[in-house]
XYZ file of C-alpha atoms in Angstrom:
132
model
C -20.717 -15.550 -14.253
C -17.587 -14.260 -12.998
C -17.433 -10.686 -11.051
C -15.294 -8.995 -14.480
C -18.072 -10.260 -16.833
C -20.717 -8.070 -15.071
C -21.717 -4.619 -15.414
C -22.919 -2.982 -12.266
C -23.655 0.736 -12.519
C -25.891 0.700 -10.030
C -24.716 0.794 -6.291
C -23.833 -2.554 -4.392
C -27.026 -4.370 -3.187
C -25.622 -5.902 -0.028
C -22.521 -5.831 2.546
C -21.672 -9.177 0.534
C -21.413 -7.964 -2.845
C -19.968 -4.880 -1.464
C -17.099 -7.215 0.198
C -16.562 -9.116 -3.087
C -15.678 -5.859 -4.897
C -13.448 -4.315 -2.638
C -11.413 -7.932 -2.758
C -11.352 -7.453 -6.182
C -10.360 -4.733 -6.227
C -7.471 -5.413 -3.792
C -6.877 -8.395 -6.161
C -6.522 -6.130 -9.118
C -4.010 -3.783 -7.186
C -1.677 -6.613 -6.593
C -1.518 -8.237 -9.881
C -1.293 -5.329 -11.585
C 1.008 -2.966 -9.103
C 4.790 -3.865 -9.190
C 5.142 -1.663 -5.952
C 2.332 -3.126 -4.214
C 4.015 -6.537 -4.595
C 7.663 -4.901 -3.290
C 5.529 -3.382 -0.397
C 3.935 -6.603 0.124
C 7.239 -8.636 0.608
C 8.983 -5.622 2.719
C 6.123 -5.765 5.199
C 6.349 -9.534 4.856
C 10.482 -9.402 6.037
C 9.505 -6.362 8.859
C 6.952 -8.848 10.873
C 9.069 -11.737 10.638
C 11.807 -9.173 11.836
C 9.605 -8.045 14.144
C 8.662 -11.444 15.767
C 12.541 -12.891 15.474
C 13.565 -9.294 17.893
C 10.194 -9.947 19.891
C 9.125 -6.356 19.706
C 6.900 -5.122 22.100
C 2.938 -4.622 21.447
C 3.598 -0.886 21.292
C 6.314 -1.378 18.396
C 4.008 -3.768 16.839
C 1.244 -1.252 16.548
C 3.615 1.041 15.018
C 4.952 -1.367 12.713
C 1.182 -2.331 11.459
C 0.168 1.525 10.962
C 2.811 2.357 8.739
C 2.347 -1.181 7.022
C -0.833 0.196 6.342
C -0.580 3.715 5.331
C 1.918 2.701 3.132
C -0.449 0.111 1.301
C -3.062 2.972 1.626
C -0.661 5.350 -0.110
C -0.152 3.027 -2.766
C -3.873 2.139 -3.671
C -4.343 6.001 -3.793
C -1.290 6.578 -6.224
C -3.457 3.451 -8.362
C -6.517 5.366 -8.123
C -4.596 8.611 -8.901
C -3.082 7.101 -11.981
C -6.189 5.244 -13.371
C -8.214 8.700 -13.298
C -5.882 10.411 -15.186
C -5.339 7.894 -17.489
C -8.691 7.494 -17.968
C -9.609 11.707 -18.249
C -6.550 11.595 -20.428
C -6.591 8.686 -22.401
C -3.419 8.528 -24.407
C -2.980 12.291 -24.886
C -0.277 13.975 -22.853
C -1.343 15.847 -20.028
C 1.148 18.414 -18.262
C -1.439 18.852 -14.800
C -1.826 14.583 -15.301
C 1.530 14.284 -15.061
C 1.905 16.929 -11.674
C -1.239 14.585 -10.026
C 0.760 11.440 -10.769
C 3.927 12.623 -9.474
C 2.022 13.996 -6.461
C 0.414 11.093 -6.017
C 4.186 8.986 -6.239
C 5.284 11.427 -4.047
C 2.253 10.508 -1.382
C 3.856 7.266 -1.557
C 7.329 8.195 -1.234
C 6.616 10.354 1.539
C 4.736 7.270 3.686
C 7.310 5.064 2.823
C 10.137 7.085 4.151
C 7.888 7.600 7.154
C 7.999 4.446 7.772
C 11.361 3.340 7.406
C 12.400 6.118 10.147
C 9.767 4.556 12.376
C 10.905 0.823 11.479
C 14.854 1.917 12.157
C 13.894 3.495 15.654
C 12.407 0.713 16.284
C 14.869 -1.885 15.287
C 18.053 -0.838 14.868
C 18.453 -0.512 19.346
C 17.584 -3.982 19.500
C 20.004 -5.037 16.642
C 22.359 -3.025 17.783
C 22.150 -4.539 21.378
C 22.453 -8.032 19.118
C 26.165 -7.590 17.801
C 27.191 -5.941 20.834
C 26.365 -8.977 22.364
């Protein structure tokens, strides 16, 4: 029986089934969130960036962080969203509306984080490529 067809309202049994959900859940996120996939394929170009300029482990920790709390800023806005969608149903809500473009703004805010941090760290060593 697949993991959709059941209905657990109980809490998870074991690390295992515990594992399986949050993978769905991830799974969900992805299919479902056009951002997550355009987050997904930016991080994808910024490693293989990363490796091509051989950044150093220091840049590559900063590099995965803000990979990350981008894609955590994004599954929040999702959570953000579903709850008021599901509170609200399809009635319009005025404070809905404020939480979802807080929670887009969450989003916003880690993204341009991170593209500050990414051009500090890449733009010297592209720089010091077409000056070369």
């Amino acid at each position: 029986m697949a993991l959709k067809d059941k209905k657990q309202i109980q809490k998870n049994h074991s690390f295992k089934q515990s594992f399986t959900h949050a993978c769905f859940g991830i799974y969900r996120i992805f299919k479902e969130e056009r951002n997550m996939r355009i987050h997904t394929s930016i991080a994808v170009l910024v490693i293989f960036v990363g490796w091509l300029l051989q950044i150093t482990s220091s840049e590559w920790y900063w590099v995965m962080a803000c990979i990350g709390w981008v894609f955590v800023a994004e599954v929040l806005n999702t959570i953000a969203e579903n709850i008021v969608d599901l509170v609200t149903g399809k009635t319009y809500s005025e404070l809905g509306k404020h939480i979802k473009d807080m929670a887009a703004g969450a989003v916003l805010i880690s993204a341009c984080f991170a593209g500050i941090i990414g051009l500090w760290i890449f733009l010297p060593k592209i720089w010091l490529l077409l000056i070369h």
